XYZ file of N, CA and C in Angstrom:
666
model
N -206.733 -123.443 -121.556
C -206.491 -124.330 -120.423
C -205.017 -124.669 -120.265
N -204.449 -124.897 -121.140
C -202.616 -125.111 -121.638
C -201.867 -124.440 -120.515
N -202.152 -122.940 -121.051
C -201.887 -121.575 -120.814
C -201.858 -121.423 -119.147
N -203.354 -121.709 -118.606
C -203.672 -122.162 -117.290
C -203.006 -122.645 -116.081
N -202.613 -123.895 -117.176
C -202.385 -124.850 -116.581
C -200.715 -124.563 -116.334
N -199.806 -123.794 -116.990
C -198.366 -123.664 -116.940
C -198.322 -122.672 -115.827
N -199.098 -121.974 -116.180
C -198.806 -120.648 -115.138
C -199.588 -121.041 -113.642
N -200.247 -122.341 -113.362
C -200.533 -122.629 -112.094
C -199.046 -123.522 -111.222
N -198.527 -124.383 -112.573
C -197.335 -124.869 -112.183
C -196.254 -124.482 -111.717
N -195.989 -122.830 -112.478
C -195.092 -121.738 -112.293
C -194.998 -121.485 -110.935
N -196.414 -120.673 -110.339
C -196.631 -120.562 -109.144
C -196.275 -121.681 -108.158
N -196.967 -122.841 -108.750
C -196.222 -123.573 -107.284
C -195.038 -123.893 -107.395
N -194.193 -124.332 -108.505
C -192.648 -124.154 -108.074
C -192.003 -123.294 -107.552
N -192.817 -121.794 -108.109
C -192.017 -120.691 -107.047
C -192.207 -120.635 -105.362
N -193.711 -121.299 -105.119
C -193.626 -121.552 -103.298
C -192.928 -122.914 -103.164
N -192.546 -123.171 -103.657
C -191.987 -124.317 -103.395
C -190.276 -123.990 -103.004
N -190.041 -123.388 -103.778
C -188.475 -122.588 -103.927
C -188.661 -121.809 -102.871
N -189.290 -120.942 -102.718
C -189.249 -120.085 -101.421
C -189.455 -120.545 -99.859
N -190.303 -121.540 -100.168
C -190.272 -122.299 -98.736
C -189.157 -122.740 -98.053
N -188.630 -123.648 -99.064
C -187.288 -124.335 -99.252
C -186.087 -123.812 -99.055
N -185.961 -122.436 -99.630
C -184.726 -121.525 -99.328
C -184.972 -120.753 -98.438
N -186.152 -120.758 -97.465
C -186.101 -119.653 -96.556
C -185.271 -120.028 -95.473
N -184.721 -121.391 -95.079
C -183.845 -121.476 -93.901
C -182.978 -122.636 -94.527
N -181.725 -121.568 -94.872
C -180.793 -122.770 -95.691
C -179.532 -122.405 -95.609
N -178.323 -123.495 -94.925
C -176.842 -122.862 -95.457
C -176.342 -122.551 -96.567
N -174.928 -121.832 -96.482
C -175.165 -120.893 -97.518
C -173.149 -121.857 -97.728
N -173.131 -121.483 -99.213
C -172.178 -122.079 -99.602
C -171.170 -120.759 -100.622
N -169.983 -121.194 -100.066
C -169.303 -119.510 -101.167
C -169.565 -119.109 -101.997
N -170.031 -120.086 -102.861
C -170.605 -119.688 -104.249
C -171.981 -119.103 -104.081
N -172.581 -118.510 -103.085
C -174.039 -118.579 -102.814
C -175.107 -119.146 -103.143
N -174.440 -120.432 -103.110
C -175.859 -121.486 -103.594
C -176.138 -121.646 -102.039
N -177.515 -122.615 -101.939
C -178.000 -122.879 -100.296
C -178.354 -124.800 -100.923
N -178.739 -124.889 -99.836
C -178.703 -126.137 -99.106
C -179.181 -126.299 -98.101
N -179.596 -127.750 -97.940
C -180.295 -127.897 -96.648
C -179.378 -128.138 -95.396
N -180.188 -127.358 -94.159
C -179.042 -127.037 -93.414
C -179.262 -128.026 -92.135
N -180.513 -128.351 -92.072
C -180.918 -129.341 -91.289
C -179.775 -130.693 -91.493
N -179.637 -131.844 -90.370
C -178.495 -133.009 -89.977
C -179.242 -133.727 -89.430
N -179.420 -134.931 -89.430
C -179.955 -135.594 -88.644
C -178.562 -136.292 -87.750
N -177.329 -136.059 -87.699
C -176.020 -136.534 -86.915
C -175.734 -135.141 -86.098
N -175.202 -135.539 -85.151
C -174.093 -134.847 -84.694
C -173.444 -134.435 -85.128
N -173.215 -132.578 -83.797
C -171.538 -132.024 -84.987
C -170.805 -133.275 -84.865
N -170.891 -133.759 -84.436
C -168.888 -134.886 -84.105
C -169.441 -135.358 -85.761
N -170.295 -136.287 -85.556
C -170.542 -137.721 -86.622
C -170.525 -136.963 -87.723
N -171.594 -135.611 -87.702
C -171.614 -135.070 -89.362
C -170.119 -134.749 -89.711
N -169.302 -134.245 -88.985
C -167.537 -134.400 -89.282
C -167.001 -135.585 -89.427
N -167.423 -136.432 -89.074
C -166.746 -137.972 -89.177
C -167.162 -138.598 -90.524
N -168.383 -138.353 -90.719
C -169.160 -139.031 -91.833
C -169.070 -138.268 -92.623
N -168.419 -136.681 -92.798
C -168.577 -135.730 -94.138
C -168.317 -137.312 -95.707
N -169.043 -137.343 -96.493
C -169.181 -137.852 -97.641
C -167.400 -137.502 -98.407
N -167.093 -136.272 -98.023
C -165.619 -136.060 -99.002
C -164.754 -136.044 -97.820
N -164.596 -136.313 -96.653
C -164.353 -136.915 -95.622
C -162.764 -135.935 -95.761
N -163.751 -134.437 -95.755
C -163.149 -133.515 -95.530
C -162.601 -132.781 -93.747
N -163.366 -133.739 -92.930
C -162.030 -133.234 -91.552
C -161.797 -134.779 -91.157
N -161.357 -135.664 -91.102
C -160.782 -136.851 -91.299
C -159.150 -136.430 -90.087
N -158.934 -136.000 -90.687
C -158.078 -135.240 -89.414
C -158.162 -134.613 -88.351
N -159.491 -133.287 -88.587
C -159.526 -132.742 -87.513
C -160.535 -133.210 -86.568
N -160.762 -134.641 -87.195
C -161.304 -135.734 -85.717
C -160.587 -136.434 -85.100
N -159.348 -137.143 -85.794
C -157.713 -137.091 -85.222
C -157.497 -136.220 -84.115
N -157.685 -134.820 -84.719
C -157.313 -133.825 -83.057
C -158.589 -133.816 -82.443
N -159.800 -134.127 -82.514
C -160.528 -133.945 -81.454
C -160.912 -134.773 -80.533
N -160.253 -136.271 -80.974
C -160.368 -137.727 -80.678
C -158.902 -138.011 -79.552
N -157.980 -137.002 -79.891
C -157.019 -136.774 -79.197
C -156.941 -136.038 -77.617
N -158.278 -135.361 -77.800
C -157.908 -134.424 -76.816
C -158.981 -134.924 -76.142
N -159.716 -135.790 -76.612
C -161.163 -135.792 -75.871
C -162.458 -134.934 -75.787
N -162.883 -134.113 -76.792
C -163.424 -133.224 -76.916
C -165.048 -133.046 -77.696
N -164.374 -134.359 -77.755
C -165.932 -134.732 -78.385
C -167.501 -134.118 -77.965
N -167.487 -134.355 -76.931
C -168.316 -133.807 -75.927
C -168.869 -132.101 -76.078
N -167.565 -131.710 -75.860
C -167.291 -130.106 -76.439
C -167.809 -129.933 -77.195
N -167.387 -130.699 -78.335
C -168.030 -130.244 -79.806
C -169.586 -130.214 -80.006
N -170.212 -131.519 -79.525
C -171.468 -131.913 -80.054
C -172.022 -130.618 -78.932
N -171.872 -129.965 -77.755
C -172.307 -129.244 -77.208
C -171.899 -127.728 -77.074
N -170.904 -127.189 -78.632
C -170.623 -126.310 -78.417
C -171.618 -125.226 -79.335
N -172.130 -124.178 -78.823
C -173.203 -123.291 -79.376
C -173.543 -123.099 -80.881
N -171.776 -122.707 -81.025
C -171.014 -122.609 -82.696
C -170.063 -123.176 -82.461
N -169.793 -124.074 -83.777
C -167.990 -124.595 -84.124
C -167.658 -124.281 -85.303
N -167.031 -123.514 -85.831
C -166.219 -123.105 -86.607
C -165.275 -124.259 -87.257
N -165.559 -125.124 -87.967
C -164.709 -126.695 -88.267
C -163.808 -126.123 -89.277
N -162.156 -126.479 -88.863
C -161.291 -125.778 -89.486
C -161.047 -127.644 -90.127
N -160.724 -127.773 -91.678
C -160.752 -128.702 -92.444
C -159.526 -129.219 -92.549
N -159.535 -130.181 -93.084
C -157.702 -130.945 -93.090
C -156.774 -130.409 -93.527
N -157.627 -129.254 -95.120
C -156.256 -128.716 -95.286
C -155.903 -127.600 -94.736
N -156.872 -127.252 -93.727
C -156.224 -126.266 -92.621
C -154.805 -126.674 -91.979
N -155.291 -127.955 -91.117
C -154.300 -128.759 -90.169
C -152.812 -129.086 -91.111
N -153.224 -129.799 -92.465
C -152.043 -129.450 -93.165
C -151.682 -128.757 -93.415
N -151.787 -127.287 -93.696
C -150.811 -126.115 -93.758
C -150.336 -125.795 -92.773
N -150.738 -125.860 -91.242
C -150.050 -125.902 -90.092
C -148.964 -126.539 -90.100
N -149.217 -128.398 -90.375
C -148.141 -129.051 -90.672
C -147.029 -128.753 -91.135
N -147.214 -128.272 -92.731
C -146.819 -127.776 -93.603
C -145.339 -126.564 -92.815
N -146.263 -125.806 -92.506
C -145.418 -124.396 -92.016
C -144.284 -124.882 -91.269
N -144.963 -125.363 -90.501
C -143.742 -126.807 -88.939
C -142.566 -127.172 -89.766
N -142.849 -128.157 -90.569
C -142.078 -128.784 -91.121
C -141.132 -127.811 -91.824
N -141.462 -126.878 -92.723
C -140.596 -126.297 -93.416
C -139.555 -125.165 -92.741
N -140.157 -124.749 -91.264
C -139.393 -124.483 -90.782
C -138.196 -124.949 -90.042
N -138.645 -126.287 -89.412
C -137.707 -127.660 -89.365
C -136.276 -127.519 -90.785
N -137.021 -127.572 -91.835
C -135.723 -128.188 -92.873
C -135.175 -127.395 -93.664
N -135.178 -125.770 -92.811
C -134.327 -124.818 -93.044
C -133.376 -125.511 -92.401
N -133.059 -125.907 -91.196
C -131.972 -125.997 -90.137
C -131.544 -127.817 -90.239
N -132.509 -129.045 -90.870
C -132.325 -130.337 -90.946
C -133.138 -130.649 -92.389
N -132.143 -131.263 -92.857
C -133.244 -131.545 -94.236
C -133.438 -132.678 -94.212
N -133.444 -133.418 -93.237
C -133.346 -134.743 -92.827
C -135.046 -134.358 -91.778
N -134.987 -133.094 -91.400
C -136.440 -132.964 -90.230
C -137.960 -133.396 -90.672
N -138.501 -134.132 -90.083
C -139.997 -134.317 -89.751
C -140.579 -133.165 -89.054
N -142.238 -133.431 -89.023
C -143.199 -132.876 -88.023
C -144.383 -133.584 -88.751
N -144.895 -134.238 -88.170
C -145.934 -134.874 -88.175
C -147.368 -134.271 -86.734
N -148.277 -135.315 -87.076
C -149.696 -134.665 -85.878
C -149.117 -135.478 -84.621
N -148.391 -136.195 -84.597
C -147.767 -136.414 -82.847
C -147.275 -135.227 -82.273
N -145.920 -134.649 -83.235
C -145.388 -133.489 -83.335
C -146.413 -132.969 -82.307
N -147.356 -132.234 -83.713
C -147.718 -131.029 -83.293
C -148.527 -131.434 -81.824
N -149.237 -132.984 -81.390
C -149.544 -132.576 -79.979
C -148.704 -131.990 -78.848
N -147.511 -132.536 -79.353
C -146.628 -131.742 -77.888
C -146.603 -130.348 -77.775
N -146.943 -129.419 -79.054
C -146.259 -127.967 -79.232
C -147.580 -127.695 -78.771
N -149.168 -127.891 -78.888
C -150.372 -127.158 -78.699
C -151.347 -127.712 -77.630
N -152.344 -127.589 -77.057
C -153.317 -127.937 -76.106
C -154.770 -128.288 -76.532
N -155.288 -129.087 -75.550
C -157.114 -128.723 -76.216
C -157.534 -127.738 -76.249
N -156.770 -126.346 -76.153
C -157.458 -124.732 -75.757
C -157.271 -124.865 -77.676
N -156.365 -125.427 -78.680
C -156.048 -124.634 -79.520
C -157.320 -125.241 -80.110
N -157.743 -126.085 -80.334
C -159.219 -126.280 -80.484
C -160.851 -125.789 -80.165
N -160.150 -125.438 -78.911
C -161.617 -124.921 -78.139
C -161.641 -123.364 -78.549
N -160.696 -122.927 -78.878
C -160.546 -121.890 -79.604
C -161.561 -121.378 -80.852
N -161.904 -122.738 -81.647
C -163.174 -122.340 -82.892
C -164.187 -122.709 -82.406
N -164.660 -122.743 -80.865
C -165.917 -122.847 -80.035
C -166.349 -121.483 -79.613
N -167.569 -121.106 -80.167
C -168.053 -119.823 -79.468
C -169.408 -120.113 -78.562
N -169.505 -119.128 -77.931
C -170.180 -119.802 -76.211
C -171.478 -119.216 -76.962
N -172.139 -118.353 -77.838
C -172.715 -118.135 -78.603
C -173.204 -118.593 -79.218
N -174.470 -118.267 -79.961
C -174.810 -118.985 -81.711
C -174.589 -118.035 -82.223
N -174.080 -118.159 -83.111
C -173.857 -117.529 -84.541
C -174.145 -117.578 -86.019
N -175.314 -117.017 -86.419
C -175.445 -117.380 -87.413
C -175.404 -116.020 -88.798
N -175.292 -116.283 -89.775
C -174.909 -115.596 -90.518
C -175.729 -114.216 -91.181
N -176.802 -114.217 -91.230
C -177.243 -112.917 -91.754
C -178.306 -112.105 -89.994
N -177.451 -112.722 -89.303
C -178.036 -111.775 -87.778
C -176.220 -111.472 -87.369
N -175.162 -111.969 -87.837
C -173.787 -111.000 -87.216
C -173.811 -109.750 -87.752
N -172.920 -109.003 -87.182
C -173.336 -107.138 -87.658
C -171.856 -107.507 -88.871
N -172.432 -106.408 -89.469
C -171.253 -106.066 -91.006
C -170.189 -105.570 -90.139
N -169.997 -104.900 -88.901
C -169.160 -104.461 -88.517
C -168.519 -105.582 -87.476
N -166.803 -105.921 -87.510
C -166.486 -106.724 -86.939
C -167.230 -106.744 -85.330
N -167.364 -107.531 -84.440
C -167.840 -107.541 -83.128
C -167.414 -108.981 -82.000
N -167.015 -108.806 -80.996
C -166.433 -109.605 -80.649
C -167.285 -110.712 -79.828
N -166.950 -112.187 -80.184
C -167.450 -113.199 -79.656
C -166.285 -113.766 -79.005
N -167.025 -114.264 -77.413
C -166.503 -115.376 -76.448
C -165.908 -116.618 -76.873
N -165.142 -117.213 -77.096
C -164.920 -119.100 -77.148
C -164.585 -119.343 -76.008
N -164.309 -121.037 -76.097
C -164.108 -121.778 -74.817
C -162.872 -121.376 -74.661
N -161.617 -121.199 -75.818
C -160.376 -121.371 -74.969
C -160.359 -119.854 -74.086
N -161.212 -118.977 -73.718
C -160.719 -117.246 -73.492
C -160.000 -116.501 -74.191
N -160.034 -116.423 -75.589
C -158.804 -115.830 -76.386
C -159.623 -114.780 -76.921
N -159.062 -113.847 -77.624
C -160.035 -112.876 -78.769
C -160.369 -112.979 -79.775
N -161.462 -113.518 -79.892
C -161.972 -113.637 -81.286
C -162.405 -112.342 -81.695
N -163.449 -112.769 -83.270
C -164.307 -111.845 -83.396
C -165.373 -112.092 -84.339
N -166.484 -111.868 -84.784
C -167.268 -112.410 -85.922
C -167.740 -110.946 -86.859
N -167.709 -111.545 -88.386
C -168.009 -110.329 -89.018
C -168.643 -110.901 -90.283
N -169.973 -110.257 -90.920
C -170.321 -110.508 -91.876
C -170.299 -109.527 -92.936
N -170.125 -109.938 -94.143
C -169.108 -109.120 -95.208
C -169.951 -109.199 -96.734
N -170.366 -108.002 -97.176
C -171.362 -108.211 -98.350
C -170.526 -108.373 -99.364
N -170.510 -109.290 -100.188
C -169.497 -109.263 -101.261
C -169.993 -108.778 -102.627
N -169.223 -108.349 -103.801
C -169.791 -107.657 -104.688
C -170.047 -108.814 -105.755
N -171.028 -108.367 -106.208
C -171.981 -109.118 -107.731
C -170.627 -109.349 -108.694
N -171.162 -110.726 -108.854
C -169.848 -111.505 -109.792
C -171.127 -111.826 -110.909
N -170.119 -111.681 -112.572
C -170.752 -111.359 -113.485
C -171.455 -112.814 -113.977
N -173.030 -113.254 -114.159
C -172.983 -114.618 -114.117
C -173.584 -114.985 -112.831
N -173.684 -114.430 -111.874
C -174.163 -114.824 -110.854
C -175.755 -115.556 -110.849
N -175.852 -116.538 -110.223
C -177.512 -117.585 -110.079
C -178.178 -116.774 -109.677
N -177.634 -115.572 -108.912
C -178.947 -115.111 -107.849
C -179.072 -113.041 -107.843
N -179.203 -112.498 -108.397
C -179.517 -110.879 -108.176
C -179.461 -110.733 -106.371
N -179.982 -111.442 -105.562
C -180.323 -111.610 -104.071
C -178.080 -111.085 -104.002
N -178.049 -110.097 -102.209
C -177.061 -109.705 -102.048
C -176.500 -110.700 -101.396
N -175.602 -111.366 -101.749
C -174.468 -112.475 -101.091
C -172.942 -111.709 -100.180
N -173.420 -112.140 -98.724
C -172.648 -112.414 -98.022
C -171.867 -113.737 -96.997
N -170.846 -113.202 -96.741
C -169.113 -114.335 -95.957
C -169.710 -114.338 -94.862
N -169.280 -115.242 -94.134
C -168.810 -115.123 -92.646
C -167.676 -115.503 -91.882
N -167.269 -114.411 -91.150
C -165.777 -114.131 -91.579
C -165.431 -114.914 -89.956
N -164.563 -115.943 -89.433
C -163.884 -115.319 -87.957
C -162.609 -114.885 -87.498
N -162.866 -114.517 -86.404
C -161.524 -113.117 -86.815
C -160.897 -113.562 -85.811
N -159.536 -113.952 -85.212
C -158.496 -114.137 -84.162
C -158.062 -112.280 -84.109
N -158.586 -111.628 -82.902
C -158.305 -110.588 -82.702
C -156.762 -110.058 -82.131
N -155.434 -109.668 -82.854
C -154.453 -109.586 -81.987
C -154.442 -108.043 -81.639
N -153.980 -107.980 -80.488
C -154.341 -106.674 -79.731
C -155.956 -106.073 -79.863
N -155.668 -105.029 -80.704
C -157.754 -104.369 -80.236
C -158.046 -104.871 -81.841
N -159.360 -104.792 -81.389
C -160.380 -105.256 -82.664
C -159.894 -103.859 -83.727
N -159.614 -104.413 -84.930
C -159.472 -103.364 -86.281
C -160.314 -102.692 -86.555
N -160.348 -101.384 -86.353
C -161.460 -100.416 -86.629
C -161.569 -100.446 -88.076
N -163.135 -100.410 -88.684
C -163.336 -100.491 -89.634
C -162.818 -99.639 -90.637
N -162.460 -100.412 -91.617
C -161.541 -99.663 -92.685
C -159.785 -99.778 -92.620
N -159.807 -100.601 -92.060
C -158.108 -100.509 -91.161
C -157.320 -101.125 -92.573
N -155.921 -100.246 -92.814
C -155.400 -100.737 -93.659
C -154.136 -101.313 -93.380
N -153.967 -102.237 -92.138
C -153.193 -102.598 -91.603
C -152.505 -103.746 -92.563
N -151.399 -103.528 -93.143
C -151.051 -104.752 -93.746
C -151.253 -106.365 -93.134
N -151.141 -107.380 -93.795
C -151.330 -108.850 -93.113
C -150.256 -109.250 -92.065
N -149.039 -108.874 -92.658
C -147.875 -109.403 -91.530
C -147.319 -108.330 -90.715
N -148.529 -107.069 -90.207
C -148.432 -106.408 -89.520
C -148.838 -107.236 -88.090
N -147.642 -107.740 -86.882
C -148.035 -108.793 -85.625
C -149.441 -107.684 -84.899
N -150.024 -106.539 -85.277
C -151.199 -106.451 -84.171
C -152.490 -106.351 -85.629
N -152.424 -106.792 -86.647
C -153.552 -107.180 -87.543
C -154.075 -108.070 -87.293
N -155.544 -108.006 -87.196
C -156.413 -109.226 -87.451
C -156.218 -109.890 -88.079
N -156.854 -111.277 -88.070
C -156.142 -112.368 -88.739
C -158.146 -112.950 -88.918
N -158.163 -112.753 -90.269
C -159.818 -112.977 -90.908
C -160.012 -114.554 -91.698
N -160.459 -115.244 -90.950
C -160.727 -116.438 -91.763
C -162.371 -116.700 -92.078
N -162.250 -116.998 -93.582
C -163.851 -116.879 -94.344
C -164.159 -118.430 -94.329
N -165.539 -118.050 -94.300
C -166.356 -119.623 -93.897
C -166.635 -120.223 -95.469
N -166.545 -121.570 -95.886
C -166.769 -121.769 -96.966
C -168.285 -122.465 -97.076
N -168.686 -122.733 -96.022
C -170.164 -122.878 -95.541
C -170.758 -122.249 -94.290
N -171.974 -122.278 -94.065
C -172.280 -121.972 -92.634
C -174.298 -122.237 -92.569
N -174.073 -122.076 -91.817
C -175.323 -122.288 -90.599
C -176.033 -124.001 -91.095
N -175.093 -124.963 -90.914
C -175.472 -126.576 -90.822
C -176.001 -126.494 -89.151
N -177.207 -127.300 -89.390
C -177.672 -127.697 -88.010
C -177.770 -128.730 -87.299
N -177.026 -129.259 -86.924
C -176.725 -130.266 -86.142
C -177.719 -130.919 -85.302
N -177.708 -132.552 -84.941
C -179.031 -132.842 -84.306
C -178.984 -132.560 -82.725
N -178.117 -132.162 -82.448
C -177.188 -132.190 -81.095
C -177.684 -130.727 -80.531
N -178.001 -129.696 -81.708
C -178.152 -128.279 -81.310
C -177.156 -127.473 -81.453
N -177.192 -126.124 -81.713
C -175.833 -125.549 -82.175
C -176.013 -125.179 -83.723
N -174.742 -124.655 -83.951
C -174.831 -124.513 -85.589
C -173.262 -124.638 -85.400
N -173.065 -125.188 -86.956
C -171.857 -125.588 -87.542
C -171.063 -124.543 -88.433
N -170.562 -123.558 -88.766
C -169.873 -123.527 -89.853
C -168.288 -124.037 -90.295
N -168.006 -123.544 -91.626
C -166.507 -125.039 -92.020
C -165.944 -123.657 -92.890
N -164.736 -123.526 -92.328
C -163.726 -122.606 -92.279
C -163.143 -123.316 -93.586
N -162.481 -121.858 -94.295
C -162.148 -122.020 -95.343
C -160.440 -122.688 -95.829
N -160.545 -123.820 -96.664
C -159.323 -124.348 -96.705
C -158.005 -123.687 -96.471
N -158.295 -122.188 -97.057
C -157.134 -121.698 -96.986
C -156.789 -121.099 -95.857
N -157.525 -121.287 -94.722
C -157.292 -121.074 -93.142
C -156.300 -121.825 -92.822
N -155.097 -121.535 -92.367
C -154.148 -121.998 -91.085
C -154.392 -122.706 -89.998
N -154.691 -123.809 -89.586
C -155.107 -124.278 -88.543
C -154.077 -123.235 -87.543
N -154.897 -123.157 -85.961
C -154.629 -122.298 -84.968
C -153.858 -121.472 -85.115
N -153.936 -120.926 -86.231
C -153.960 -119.361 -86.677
C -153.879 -118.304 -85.409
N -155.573 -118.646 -84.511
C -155.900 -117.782 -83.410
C -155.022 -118.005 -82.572
C-alpha cells in the first residue's frame, strides 16, 4: 500500500507540473513562470516588485503613452538599465569635448520623440515559440524596421530541463534584413542590431503580451 500510495502521488505531481507549465513565460535561464497579470502593461511596469523600469515610466509618462502601451499588441519593455546606457553613451560623448558636461532624461527629451518609444510596439502579437527561427519582419507603431527571431540555444552543462530552450530576439533592421548566417561584423552601419529578451510572453490584463528586453540593450538602439 506504501508503494501505492507514492507512486499515485508521483503521478499527480507530474499532472500537476504539466498543467502548470503548459502556458508559461519563459525566463533566460529557462525556468517558466506564471505568465498570467492581473495589472496592466503600464501598472505591471510601474509596480515591477524590483522596480526594474522605474524610468522607462518616466519616458512613457512623458510622452503620454500610456494608452499606447496598455493597448499595444506586443511591448518589448526596454529596462532602466537600458535607458541608462543610452544616458551613459550621451554623456560620455559630451565629456570628451567638456568635462564639466551633463546629459541627463530632460536632455535626452529634446534629442528623441514618442516614435523612439513606439518603436518597441509591434502592431502584432508575438509570442515566442510561434516566431520562425528565421529572422522575419514585424510592423511597430513608430514605421521603422524591425524584426523578430527565435533562436535555439545550446544545452548548458547542469541544465533543470533536457526540454530545447529558446531567446527571443528583436531585431532593429538597418538596411535589408540579414540573411541567415550573415557574418556581418557588429559595427558594420548596415548590421542588424539583435536585442535578446530576458523574459517573455507576460500577459497583461489589458490584452497583449509583454516581453522585457535584455539589460544589456541600448535604449533606442532601433
Amino acid at each position: 500500500m506504501k508503494t501505492k500510495s507514492i507512486y499515485l502521488l508521483a503521478c499527480a505531481l507530474a499532472l500537476t507540473c504539466f498543467f502548470s507549465c503548459k502556458k508559461s513565460s519563459y525566463l533566460t535561464d529557462g525556468g517558466l513562470s506564471d505568465p498570467k497579470s492581473s495589472l496592466s502593461t503600464y501598472d505591471y511596469l510601474k509596480q515591477h516588485k524590483y522596480h526594474l523600469f522605474d524610468t522607462l515610466i518616466m519616458v512613457i509618462d512623458h510622452y503620454n503613452l500610456k494608452e499606447e502601451v496598455n493597448g499595444a499588441a506586443t511591448f518589448f519593455a526596454p529596462t532602466n538599465y537600458s535607458i541608462n546606457k543610452y544616458l551613459k553613451v550621451k554623456r560620455d560623448s559630451i565629456l570628451q569635448e567638456d568635462e564639466n558636461g551633463k546629459y541627463t532624461l530632460d536632455d535626452m527629451y529634446k534629442d528623441i520623440t514618442a516614435d523612439s518609444l513606439r518603436i518597441y510596439m509591434v502592431k502584432s502579437r508575438v509570442e515566442l515559440m510561434t516566431t520562425p527561427e528565421q529572422a522575419a519582419m514585424a510592423n511597430n507603431a513608430a514605421n521603422t524596421k524591425t524584426a523578430i527571431q527565435r533562436i535555439l540555444q545550446p544545452k548548458a552543462s547542469g541544465a533543470w530541463s533536457s526540454a530545447p530552450i529558446y531567446y527571443l530576439y528583436y531585431i532593429r533592421v538597418r538596411g535589408a534584413l540579414d540573411p541567415p548566417g550573415s557574418t556581418l561584423p557588429a559595427d558594420d552601419p548596415t548590421s542588424d542590431i539583435k536585442a535578446q529578451c530576458q523574459t517573455t510572453g507576460i500577459e497583461p490584463s489589458t490584452g497583449g503580451v509583454l516581453h522585457v528586453l535584455n539589460n544589456q540593450h541600448t535604449f533606442i538602439r532601433f
